[in-house]
mmCIF file of N, CA and C in Angstrom:
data_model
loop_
_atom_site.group_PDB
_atom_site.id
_atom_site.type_symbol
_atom_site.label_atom_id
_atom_site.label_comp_id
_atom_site.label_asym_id
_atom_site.label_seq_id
_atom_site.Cartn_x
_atom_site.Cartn_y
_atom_site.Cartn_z
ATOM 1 N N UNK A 1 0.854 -1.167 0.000
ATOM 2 C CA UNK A 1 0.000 0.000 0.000
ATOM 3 C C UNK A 1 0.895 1.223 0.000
ATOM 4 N N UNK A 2 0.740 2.120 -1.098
ATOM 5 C CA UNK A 2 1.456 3.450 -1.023
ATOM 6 C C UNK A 2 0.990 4.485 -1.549
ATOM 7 N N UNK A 3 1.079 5.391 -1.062
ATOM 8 C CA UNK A 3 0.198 6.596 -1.451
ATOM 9 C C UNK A 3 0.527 7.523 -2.444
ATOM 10 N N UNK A 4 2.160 7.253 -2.756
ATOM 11 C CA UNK A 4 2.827 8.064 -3.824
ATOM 12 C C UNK A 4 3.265 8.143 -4.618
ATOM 13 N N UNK A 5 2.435 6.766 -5.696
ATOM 14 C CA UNK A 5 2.621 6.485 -7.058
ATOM 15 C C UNK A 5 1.576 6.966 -7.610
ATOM 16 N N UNK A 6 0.355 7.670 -7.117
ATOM 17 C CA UNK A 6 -0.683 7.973 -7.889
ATOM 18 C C UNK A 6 -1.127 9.773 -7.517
ATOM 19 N N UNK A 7 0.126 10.200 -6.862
ATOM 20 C CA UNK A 7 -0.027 11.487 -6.604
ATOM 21 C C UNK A 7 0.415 12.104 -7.962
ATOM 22 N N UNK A 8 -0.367 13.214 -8.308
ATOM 23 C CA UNK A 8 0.272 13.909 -9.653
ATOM 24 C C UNK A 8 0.069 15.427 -9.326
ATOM 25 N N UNK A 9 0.115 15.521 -7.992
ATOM 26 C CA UNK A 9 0.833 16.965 -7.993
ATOM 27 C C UNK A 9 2.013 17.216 -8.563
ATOM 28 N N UNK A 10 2.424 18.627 -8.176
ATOM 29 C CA UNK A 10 3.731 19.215 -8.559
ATOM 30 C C UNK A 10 4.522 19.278 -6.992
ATOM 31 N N UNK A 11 3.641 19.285 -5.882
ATOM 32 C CA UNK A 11 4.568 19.416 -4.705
ATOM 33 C C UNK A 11 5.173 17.625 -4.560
ATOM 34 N N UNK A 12 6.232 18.123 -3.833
ATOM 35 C CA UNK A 12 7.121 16.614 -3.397
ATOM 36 C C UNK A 12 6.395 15.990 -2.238
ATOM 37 N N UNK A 13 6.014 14.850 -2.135
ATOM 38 C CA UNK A 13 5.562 14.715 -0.889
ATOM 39 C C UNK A 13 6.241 13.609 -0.109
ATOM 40 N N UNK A 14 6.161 13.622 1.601
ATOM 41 C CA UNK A 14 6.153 12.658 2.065
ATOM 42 C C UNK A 14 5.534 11.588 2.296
ATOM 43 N N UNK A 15 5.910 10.317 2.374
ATOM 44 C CA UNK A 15 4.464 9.290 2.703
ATOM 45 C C UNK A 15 5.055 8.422 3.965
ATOM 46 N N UNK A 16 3.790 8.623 4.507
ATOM 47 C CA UNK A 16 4.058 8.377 6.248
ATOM 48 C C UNK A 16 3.321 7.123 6.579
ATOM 49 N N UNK A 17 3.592 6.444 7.247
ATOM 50 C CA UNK A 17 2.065 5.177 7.395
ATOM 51 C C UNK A 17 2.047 4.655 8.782
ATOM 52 N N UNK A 18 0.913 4.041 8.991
ATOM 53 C CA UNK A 18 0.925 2.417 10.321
ATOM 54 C C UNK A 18 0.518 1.789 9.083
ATOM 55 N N UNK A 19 1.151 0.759 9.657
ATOM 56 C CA UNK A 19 0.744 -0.541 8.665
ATOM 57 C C UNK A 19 0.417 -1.905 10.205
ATOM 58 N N UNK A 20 -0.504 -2.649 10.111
ATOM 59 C CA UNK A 20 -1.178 -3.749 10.177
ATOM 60 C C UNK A 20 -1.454 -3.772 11.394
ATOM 61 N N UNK A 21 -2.194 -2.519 12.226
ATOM 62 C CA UNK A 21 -2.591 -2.088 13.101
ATOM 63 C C UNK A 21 -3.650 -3.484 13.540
ATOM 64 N N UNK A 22 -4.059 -4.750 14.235
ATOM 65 C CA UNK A 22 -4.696 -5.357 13.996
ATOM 66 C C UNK A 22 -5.946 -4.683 15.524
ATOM 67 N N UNK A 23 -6.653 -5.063 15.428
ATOM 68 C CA UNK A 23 -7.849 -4.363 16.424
ATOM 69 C C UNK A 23 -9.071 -5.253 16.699
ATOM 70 N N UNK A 24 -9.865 -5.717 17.691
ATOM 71 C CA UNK A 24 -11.205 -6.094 18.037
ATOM 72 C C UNK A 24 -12.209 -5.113 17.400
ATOM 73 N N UNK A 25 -12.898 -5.446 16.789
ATOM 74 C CA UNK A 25 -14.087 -3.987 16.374
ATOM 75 C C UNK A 25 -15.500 -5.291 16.378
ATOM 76 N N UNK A 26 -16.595 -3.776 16.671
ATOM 77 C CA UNK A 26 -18.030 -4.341 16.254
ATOM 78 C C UNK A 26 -18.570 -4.099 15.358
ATOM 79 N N UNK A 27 -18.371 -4.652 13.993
ATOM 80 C CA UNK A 27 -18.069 -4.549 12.654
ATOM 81 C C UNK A 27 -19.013 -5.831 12.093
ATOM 82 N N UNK A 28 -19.899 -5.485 11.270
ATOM 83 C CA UNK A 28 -20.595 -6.103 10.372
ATOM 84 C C UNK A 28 -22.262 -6.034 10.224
ATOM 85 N N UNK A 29 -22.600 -6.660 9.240
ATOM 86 C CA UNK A 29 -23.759 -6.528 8.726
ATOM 87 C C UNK A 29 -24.791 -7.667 9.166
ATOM 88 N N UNK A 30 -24.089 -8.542 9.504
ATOM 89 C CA UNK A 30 -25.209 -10.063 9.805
ATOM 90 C C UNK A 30 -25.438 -10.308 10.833
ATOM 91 N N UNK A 31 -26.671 -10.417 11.379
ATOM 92 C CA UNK A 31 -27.123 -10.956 12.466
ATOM 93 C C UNK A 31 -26.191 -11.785 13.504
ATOM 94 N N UNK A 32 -25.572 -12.628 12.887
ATOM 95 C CA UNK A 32 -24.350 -13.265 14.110
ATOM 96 C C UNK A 32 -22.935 -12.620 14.185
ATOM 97 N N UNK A 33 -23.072 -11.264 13.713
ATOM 98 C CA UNK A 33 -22.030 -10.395 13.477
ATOM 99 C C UNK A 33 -22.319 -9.101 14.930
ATOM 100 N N UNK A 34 -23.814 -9.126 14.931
ATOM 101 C CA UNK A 34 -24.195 -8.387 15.949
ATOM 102 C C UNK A 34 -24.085 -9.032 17.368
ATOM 103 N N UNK A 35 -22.972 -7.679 18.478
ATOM 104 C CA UNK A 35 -22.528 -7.971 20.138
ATOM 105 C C UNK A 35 -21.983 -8.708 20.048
ATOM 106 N N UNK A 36 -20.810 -9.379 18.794
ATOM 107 C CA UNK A 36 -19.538 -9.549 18.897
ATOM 108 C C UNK A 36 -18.369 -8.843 18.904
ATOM 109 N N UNK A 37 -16.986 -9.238 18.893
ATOM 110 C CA UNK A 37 -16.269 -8.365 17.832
ATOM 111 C C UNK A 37 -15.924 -9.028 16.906
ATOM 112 N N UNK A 38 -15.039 -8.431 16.218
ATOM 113 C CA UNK A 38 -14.341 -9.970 15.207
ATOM 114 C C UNK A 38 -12.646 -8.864 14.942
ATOM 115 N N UNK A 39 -12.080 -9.896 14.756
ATOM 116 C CA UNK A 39 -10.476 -9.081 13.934
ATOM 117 C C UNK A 39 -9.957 -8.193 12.929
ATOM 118 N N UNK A 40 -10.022 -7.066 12.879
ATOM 119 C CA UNK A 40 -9.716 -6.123 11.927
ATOM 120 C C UNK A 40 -8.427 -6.024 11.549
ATOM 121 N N UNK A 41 -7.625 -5.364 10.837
ATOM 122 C CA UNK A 41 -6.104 -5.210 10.605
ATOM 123 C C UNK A 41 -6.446 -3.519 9.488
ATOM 124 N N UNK A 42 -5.829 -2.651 9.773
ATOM 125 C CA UNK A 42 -5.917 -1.189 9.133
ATOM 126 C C UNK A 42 -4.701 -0.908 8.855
ATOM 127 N N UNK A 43 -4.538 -0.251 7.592
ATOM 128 C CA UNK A 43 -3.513 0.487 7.322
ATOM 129 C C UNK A 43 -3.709 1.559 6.763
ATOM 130 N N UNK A 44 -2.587 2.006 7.180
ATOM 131 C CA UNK A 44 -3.093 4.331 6.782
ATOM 132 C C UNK A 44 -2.159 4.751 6.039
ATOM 133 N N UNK A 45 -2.074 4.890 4.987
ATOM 134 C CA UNK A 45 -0.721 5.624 4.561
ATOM 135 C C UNK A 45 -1.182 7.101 4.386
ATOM 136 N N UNK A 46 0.002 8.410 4.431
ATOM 137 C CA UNK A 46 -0.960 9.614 4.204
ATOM 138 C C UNK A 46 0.675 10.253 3.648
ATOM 139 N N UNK A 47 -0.145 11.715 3.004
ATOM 140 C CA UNK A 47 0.952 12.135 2.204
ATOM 141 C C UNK A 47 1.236 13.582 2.710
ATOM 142 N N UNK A 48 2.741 13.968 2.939
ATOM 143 C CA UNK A 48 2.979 15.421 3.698
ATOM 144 C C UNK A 48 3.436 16.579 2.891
ATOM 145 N N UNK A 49 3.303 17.643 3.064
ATOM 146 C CA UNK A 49 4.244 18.051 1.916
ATOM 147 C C UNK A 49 5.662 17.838 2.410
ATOM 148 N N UNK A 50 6.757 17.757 1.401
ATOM 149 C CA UNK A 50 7.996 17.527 1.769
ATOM 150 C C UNK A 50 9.244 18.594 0.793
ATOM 151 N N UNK A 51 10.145 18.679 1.012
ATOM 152 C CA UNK A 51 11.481 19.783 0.392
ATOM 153 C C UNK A 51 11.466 18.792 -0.930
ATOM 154 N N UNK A 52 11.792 19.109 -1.463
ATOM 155 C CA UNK A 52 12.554 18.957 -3.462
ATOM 156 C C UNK A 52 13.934 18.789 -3.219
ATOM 157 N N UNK A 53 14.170 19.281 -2.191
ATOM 158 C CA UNK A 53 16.436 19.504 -2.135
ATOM 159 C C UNK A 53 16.737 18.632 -1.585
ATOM 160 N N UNK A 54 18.119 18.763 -1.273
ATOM 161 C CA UNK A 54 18.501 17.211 -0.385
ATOM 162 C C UNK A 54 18.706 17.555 0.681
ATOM 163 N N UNK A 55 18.508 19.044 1.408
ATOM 164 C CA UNK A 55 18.989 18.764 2.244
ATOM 165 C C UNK A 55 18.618 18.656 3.157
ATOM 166 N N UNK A 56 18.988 18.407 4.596
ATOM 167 C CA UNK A 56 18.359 17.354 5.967
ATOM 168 C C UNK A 56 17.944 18.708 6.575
ATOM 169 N N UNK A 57 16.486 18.318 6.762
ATOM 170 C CA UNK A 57 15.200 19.505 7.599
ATOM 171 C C UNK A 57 15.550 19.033 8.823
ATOM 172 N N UNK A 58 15.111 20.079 9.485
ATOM 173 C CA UNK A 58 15.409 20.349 11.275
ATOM 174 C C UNK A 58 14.628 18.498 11.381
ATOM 175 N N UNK A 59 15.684 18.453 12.863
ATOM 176 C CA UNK A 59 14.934 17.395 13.408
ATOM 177 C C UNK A 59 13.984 17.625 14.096
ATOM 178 N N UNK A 60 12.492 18.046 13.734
ATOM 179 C CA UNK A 60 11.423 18.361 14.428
ATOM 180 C C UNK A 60 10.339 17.894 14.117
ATOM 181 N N UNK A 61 9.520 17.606 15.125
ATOM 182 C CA UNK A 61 8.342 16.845 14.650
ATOM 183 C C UNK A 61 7.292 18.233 13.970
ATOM 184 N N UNK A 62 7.455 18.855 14.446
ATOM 185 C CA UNK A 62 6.454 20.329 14.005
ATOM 186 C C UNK A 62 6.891 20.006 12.318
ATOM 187 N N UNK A 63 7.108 19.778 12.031
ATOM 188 C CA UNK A 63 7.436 19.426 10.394
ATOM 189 C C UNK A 63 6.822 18.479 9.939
ATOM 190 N N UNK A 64 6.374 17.941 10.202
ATOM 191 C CA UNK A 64 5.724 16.174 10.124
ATOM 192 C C UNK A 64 4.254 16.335 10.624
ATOM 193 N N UNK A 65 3.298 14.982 10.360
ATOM 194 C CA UNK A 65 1.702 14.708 11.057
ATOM 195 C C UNK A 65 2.910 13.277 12.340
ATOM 196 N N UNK A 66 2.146 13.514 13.188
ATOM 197 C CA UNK A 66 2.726 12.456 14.084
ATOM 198 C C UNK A 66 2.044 11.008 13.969
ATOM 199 N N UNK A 67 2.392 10.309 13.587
ATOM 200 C CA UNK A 67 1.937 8.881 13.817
ATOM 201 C C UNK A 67 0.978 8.272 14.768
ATOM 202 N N UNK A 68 1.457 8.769 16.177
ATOM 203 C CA UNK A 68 0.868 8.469 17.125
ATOM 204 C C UNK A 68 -0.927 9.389 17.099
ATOM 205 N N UNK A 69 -0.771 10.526 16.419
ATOM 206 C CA UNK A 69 -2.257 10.932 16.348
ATOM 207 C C UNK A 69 -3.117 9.921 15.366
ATOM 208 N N UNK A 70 -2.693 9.308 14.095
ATOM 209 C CA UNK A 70 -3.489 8.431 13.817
ATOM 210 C C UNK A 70 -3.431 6.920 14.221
ATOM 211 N N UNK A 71 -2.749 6.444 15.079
ATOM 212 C CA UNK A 71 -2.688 5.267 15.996
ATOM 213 C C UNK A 71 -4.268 5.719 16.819
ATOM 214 N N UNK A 72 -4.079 6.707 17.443
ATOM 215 C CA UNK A 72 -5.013 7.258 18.284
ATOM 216 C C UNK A 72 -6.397 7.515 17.498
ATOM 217 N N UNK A 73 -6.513 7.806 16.545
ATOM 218 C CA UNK A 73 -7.491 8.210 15.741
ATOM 219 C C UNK A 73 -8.430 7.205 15.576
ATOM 220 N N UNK A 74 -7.988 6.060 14.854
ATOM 221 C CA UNK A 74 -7.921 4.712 14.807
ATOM 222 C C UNK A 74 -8.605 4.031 15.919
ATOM 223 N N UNK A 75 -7.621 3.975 16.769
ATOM 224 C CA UNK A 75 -7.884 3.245 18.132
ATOM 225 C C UNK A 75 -9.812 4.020 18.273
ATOM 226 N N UNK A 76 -9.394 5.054 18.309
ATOM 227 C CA UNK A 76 -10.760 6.310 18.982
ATOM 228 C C UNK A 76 -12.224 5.850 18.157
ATOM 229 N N UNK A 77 -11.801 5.758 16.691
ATOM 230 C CA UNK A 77 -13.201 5.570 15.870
ATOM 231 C C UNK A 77 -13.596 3.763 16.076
ATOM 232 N N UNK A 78 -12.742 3.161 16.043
ATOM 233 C CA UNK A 78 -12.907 1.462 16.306
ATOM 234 C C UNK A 78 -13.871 1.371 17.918
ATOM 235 N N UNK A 79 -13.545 2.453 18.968
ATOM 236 C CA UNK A 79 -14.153 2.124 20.012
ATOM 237 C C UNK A 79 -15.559 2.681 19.963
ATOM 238 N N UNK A 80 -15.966 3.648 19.207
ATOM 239 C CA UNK A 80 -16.947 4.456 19.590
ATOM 240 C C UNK A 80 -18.113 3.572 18.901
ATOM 241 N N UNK A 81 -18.361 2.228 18.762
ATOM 242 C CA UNK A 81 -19.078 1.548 18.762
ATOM 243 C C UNK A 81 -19.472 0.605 17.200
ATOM 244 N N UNK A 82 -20.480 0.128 17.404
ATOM 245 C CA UNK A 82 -20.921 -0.624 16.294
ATOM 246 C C UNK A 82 -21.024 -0.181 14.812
ATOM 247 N N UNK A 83 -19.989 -0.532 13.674
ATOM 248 C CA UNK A 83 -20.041 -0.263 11.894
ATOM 249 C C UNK A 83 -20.256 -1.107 11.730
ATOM 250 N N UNK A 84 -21.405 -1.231 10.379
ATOM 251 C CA UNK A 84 -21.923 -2.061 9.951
ATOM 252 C C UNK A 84 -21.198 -2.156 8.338
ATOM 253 N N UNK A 85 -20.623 -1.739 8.049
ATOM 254 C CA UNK A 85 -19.618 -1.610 6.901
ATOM 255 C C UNK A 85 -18.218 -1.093 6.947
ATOM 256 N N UNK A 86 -17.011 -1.648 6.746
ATOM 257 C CA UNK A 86 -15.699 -1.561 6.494
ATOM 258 C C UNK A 86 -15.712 -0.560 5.648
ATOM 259 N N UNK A 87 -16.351 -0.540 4.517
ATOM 260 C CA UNK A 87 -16.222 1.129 4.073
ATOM 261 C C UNK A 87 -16.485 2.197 4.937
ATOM 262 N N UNK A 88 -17.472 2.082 5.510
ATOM 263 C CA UNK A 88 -17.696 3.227 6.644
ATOM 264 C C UNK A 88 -16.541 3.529 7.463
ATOM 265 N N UNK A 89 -16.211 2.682 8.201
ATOM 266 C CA UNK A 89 -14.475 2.709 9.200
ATOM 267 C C UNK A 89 -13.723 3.413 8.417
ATOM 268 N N UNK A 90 -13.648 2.579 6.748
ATOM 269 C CA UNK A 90 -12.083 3.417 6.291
ATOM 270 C C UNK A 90 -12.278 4.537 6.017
ATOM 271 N N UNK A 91 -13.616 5.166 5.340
ATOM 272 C CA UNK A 91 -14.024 7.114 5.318
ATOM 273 C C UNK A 91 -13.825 7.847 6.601
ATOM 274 N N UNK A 92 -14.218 7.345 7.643
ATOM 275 C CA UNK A 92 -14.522 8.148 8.922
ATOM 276 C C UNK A 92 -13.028 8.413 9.272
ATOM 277 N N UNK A 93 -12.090 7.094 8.829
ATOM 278 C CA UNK A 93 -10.303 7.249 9.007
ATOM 279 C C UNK A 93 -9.805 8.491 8.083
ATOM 280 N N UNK A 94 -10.085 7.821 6.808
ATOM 281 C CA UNK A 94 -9.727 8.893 5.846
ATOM 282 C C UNK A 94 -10.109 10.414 6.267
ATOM 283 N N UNK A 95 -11.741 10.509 6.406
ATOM 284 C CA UNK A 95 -11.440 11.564 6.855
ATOM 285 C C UNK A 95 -11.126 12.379 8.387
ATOM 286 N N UNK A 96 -11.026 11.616 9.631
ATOM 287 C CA UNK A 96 -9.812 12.456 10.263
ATOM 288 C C UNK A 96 -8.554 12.309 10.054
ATOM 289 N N UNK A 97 -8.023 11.455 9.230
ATOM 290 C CA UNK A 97 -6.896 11.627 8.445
ATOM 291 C C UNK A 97 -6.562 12.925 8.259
ATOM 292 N N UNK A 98 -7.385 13.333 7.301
ATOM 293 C CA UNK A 98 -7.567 15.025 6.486
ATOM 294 C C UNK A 98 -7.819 15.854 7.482
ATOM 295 N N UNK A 99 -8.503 15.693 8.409
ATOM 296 C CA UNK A 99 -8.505 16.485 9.421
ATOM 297 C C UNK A 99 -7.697 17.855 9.469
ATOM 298 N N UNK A 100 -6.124 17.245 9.492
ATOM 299 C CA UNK A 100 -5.057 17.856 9.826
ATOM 300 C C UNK A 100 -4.602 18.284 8.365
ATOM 301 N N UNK A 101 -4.766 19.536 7.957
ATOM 302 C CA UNK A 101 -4.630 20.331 6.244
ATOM 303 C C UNK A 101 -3.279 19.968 6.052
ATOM 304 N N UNK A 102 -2.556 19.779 6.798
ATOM 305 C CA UNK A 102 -0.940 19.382 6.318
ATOM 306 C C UNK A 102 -1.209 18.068 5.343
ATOM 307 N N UNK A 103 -2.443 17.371 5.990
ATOM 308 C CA UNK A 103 -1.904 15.466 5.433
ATOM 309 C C UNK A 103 -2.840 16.017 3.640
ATOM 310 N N UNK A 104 -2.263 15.922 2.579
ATOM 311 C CA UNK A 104 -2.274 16.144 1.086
ATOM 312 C C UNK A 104 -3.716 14.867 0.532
ATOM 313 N N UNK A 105 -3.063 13.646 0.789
ATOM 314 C CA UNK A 105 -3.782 12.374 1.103
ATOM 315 C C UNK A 105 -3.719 11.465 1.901
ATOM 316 N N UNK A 106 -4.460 10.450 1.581
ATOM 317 C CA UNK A 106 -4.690 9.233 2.148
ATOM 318 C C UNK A 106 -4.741 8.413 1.596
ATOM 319 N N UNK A 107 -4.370 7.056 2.245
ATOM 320 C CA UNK A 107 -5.080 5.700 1.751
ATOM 321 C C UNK A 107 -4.964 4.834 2.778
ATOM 322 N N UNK A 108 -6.752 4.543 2.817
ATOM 323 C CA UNK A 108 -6.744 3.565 4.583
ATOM 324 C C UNK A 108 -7.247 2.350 3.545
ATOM 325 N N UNK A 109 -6.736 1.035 4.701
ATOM 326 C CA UNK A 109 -7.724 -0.277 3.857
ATOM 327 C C UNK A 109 -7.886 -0.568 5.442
ATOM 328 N N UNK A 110 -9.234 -1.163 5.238
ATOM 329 C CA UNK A 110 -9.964 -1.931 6.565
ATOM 330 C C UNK A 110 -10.219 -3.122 6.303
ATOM 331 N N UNK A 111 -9.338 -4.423 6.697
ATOM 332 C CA UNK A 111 -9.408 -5.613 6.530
ATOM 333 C C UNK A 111 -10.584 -6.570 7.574
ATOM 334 N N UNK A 112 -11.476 -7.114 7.187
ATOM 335 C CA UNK A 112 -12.106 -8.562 8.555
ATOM 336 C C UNK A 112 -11.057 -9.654 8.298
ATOM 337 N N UNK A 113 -10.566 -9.629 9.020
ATOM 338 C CA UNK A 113 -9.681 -10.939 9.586
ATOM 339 C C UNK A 113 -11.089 -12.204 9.871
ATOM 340 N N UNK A 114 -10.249 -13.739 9.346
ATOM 341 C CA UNK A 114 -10.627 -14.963 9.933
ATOM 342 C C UNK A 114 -12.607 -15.251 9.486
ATOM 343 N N UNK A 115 -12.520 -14.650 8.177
ATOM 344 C CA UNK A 115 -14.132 -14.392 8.027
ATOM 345 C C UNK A 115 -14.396 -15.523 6.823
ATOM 346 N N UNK A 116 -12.947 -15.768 6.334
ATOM 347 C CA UNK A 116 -13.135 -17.006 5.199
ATOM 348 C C UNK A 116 -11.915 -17.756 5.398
ATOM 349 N N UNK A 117 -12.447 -19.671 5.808
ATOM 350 C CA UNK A 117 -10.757 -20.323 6.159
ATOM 351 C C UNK A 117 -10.165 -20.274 4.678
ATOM 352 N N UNK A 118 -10.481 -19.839 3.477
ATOM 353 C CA UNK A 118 -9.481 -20.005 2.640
ATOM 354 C C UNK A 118 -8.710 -18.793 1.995
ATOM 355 N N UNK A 119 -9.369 -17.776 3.291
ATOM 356 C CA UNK A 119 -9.127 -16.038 2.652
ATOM 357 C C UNK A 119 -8.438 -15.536 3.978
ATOM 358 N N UNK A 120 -7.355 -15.397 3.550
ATOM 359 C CA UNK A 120 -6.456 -14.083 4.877
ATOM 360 C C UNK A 120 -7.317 -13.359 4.962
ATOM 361 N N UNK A 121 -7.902 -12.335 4.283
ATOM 362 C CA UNK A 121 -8.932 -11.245 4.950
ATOM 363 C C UNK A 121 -9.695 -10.828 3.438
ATOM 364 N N UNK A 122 -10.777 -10.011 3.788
ATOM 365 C CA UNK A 122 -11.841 -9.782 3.164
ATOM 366 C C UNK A 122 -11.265 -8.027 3.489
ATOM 367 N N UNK A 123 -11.652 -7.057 2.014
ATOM 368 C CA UNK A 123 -11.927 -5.882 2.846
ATOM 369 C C UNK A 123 -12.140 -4.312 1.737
ATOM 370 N N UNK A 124 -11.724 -3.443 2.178
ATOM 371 C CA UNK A 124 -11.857 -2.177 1.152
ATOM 372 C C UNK A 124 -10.654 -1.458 1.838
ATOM 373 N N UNK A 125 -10.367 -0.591 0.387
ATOM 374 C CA UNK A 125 -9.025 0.028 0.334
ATOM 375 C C UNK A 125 -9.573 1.213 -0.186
ATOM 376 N N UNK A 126 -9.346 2.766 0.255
ATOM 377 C CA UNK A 126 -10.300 4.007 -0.405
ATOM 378 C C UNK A 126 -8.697 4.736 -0.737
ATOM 379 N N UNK A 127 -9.156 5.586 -1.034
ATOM 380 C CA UNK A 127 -7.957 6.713 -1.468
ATOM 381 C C UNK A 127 -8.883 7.983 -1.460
ATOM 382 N N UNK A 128 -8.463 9.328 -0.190
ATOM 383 C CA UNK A 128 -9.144 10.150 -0.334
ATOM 384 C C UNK A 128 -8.161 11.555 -0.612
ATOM 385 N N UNK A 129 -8.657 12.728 -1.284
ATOM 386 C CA UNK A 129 -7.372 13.980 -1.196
ATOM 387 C C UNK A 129 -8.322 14.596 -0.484
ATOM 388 N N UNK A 130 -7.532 15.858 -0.089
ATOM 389 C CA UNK A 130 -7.408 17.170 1.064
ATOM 390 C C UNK A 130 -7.959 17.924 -0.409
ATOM 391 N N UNK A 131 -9.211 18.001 -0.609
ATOM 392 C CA UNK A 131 -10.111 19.190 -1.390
ATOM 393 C C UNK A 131 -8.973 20.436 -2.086
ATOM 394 N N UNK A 132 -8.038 20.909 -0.485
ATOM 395 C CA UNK A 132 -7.547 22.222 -0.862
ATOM 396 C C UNK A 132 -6.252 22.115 -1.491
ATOM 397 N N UNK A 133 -5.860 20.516 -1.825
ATOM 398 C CA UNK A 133 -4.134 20.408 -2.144
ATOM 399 C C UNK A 133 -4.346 20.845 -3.344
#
């Protein structure tokens, strides 16, 4: 999953990610899906603006989206209760993703883990931009 083969701006960007965040969620559509959880796995990649030159930017996070806010983000929308669609999870990501006008794009995928024994996971992959990039 990468976010910066299909960027066609002119700015340079960074691409930042969590990758295979796995999580309990109350996630699904079917009746024996309901007041369980079942196994999710998310990944976020997002895009920053970044320098064109080579040379090495301050070591500061004020330059950067921090990781740990979409760990948290993540964590925050998975708890606040029952989705009945994996697309829904990965928009509501995507967009506090965007939240923060620095992040250019996104790309979340929201996997169900253990939902088919002959399928690693079932799921949707979105790609959203920041309106104003």
């Amino acid at each position: 999953m990468s976010v910066l083969p299909s960027w066609n701006g002119s700015q340079p960007l960074r691409c930042l990610f969590v990758r295979n965040m796995v999580l309990d969620a109350h996630i699904g559509v079917f009746e024996h899906e309901q007041g369980v959880t079942q196994r999710i796995r998310v990944n976020v990649a997002f895009g920053v603006p970044d320098s064109a030159t080579l040379e090495v930017g301050p070591d500061d996070l004020g330059r950067t989206v921090s990781y740990e806010r979409v760990v948290l983000l993540v964590r925050e929308l998975v708890a606040q209760g029952h989705v009945a669609l994996v697309e829904t999870l990965a928009e509501r990501i995507a967009a506090g993703v965007l939240a923060d006008r620095r992040v250019r794009i996104t790309r979340v995928c929201v996997e169900k883990l253990d939902i088919f024994d002959d399928a690693e996971s079932v799921g949707v992959e979105i790609e959203r931009r920041n309106p104003d990039a």
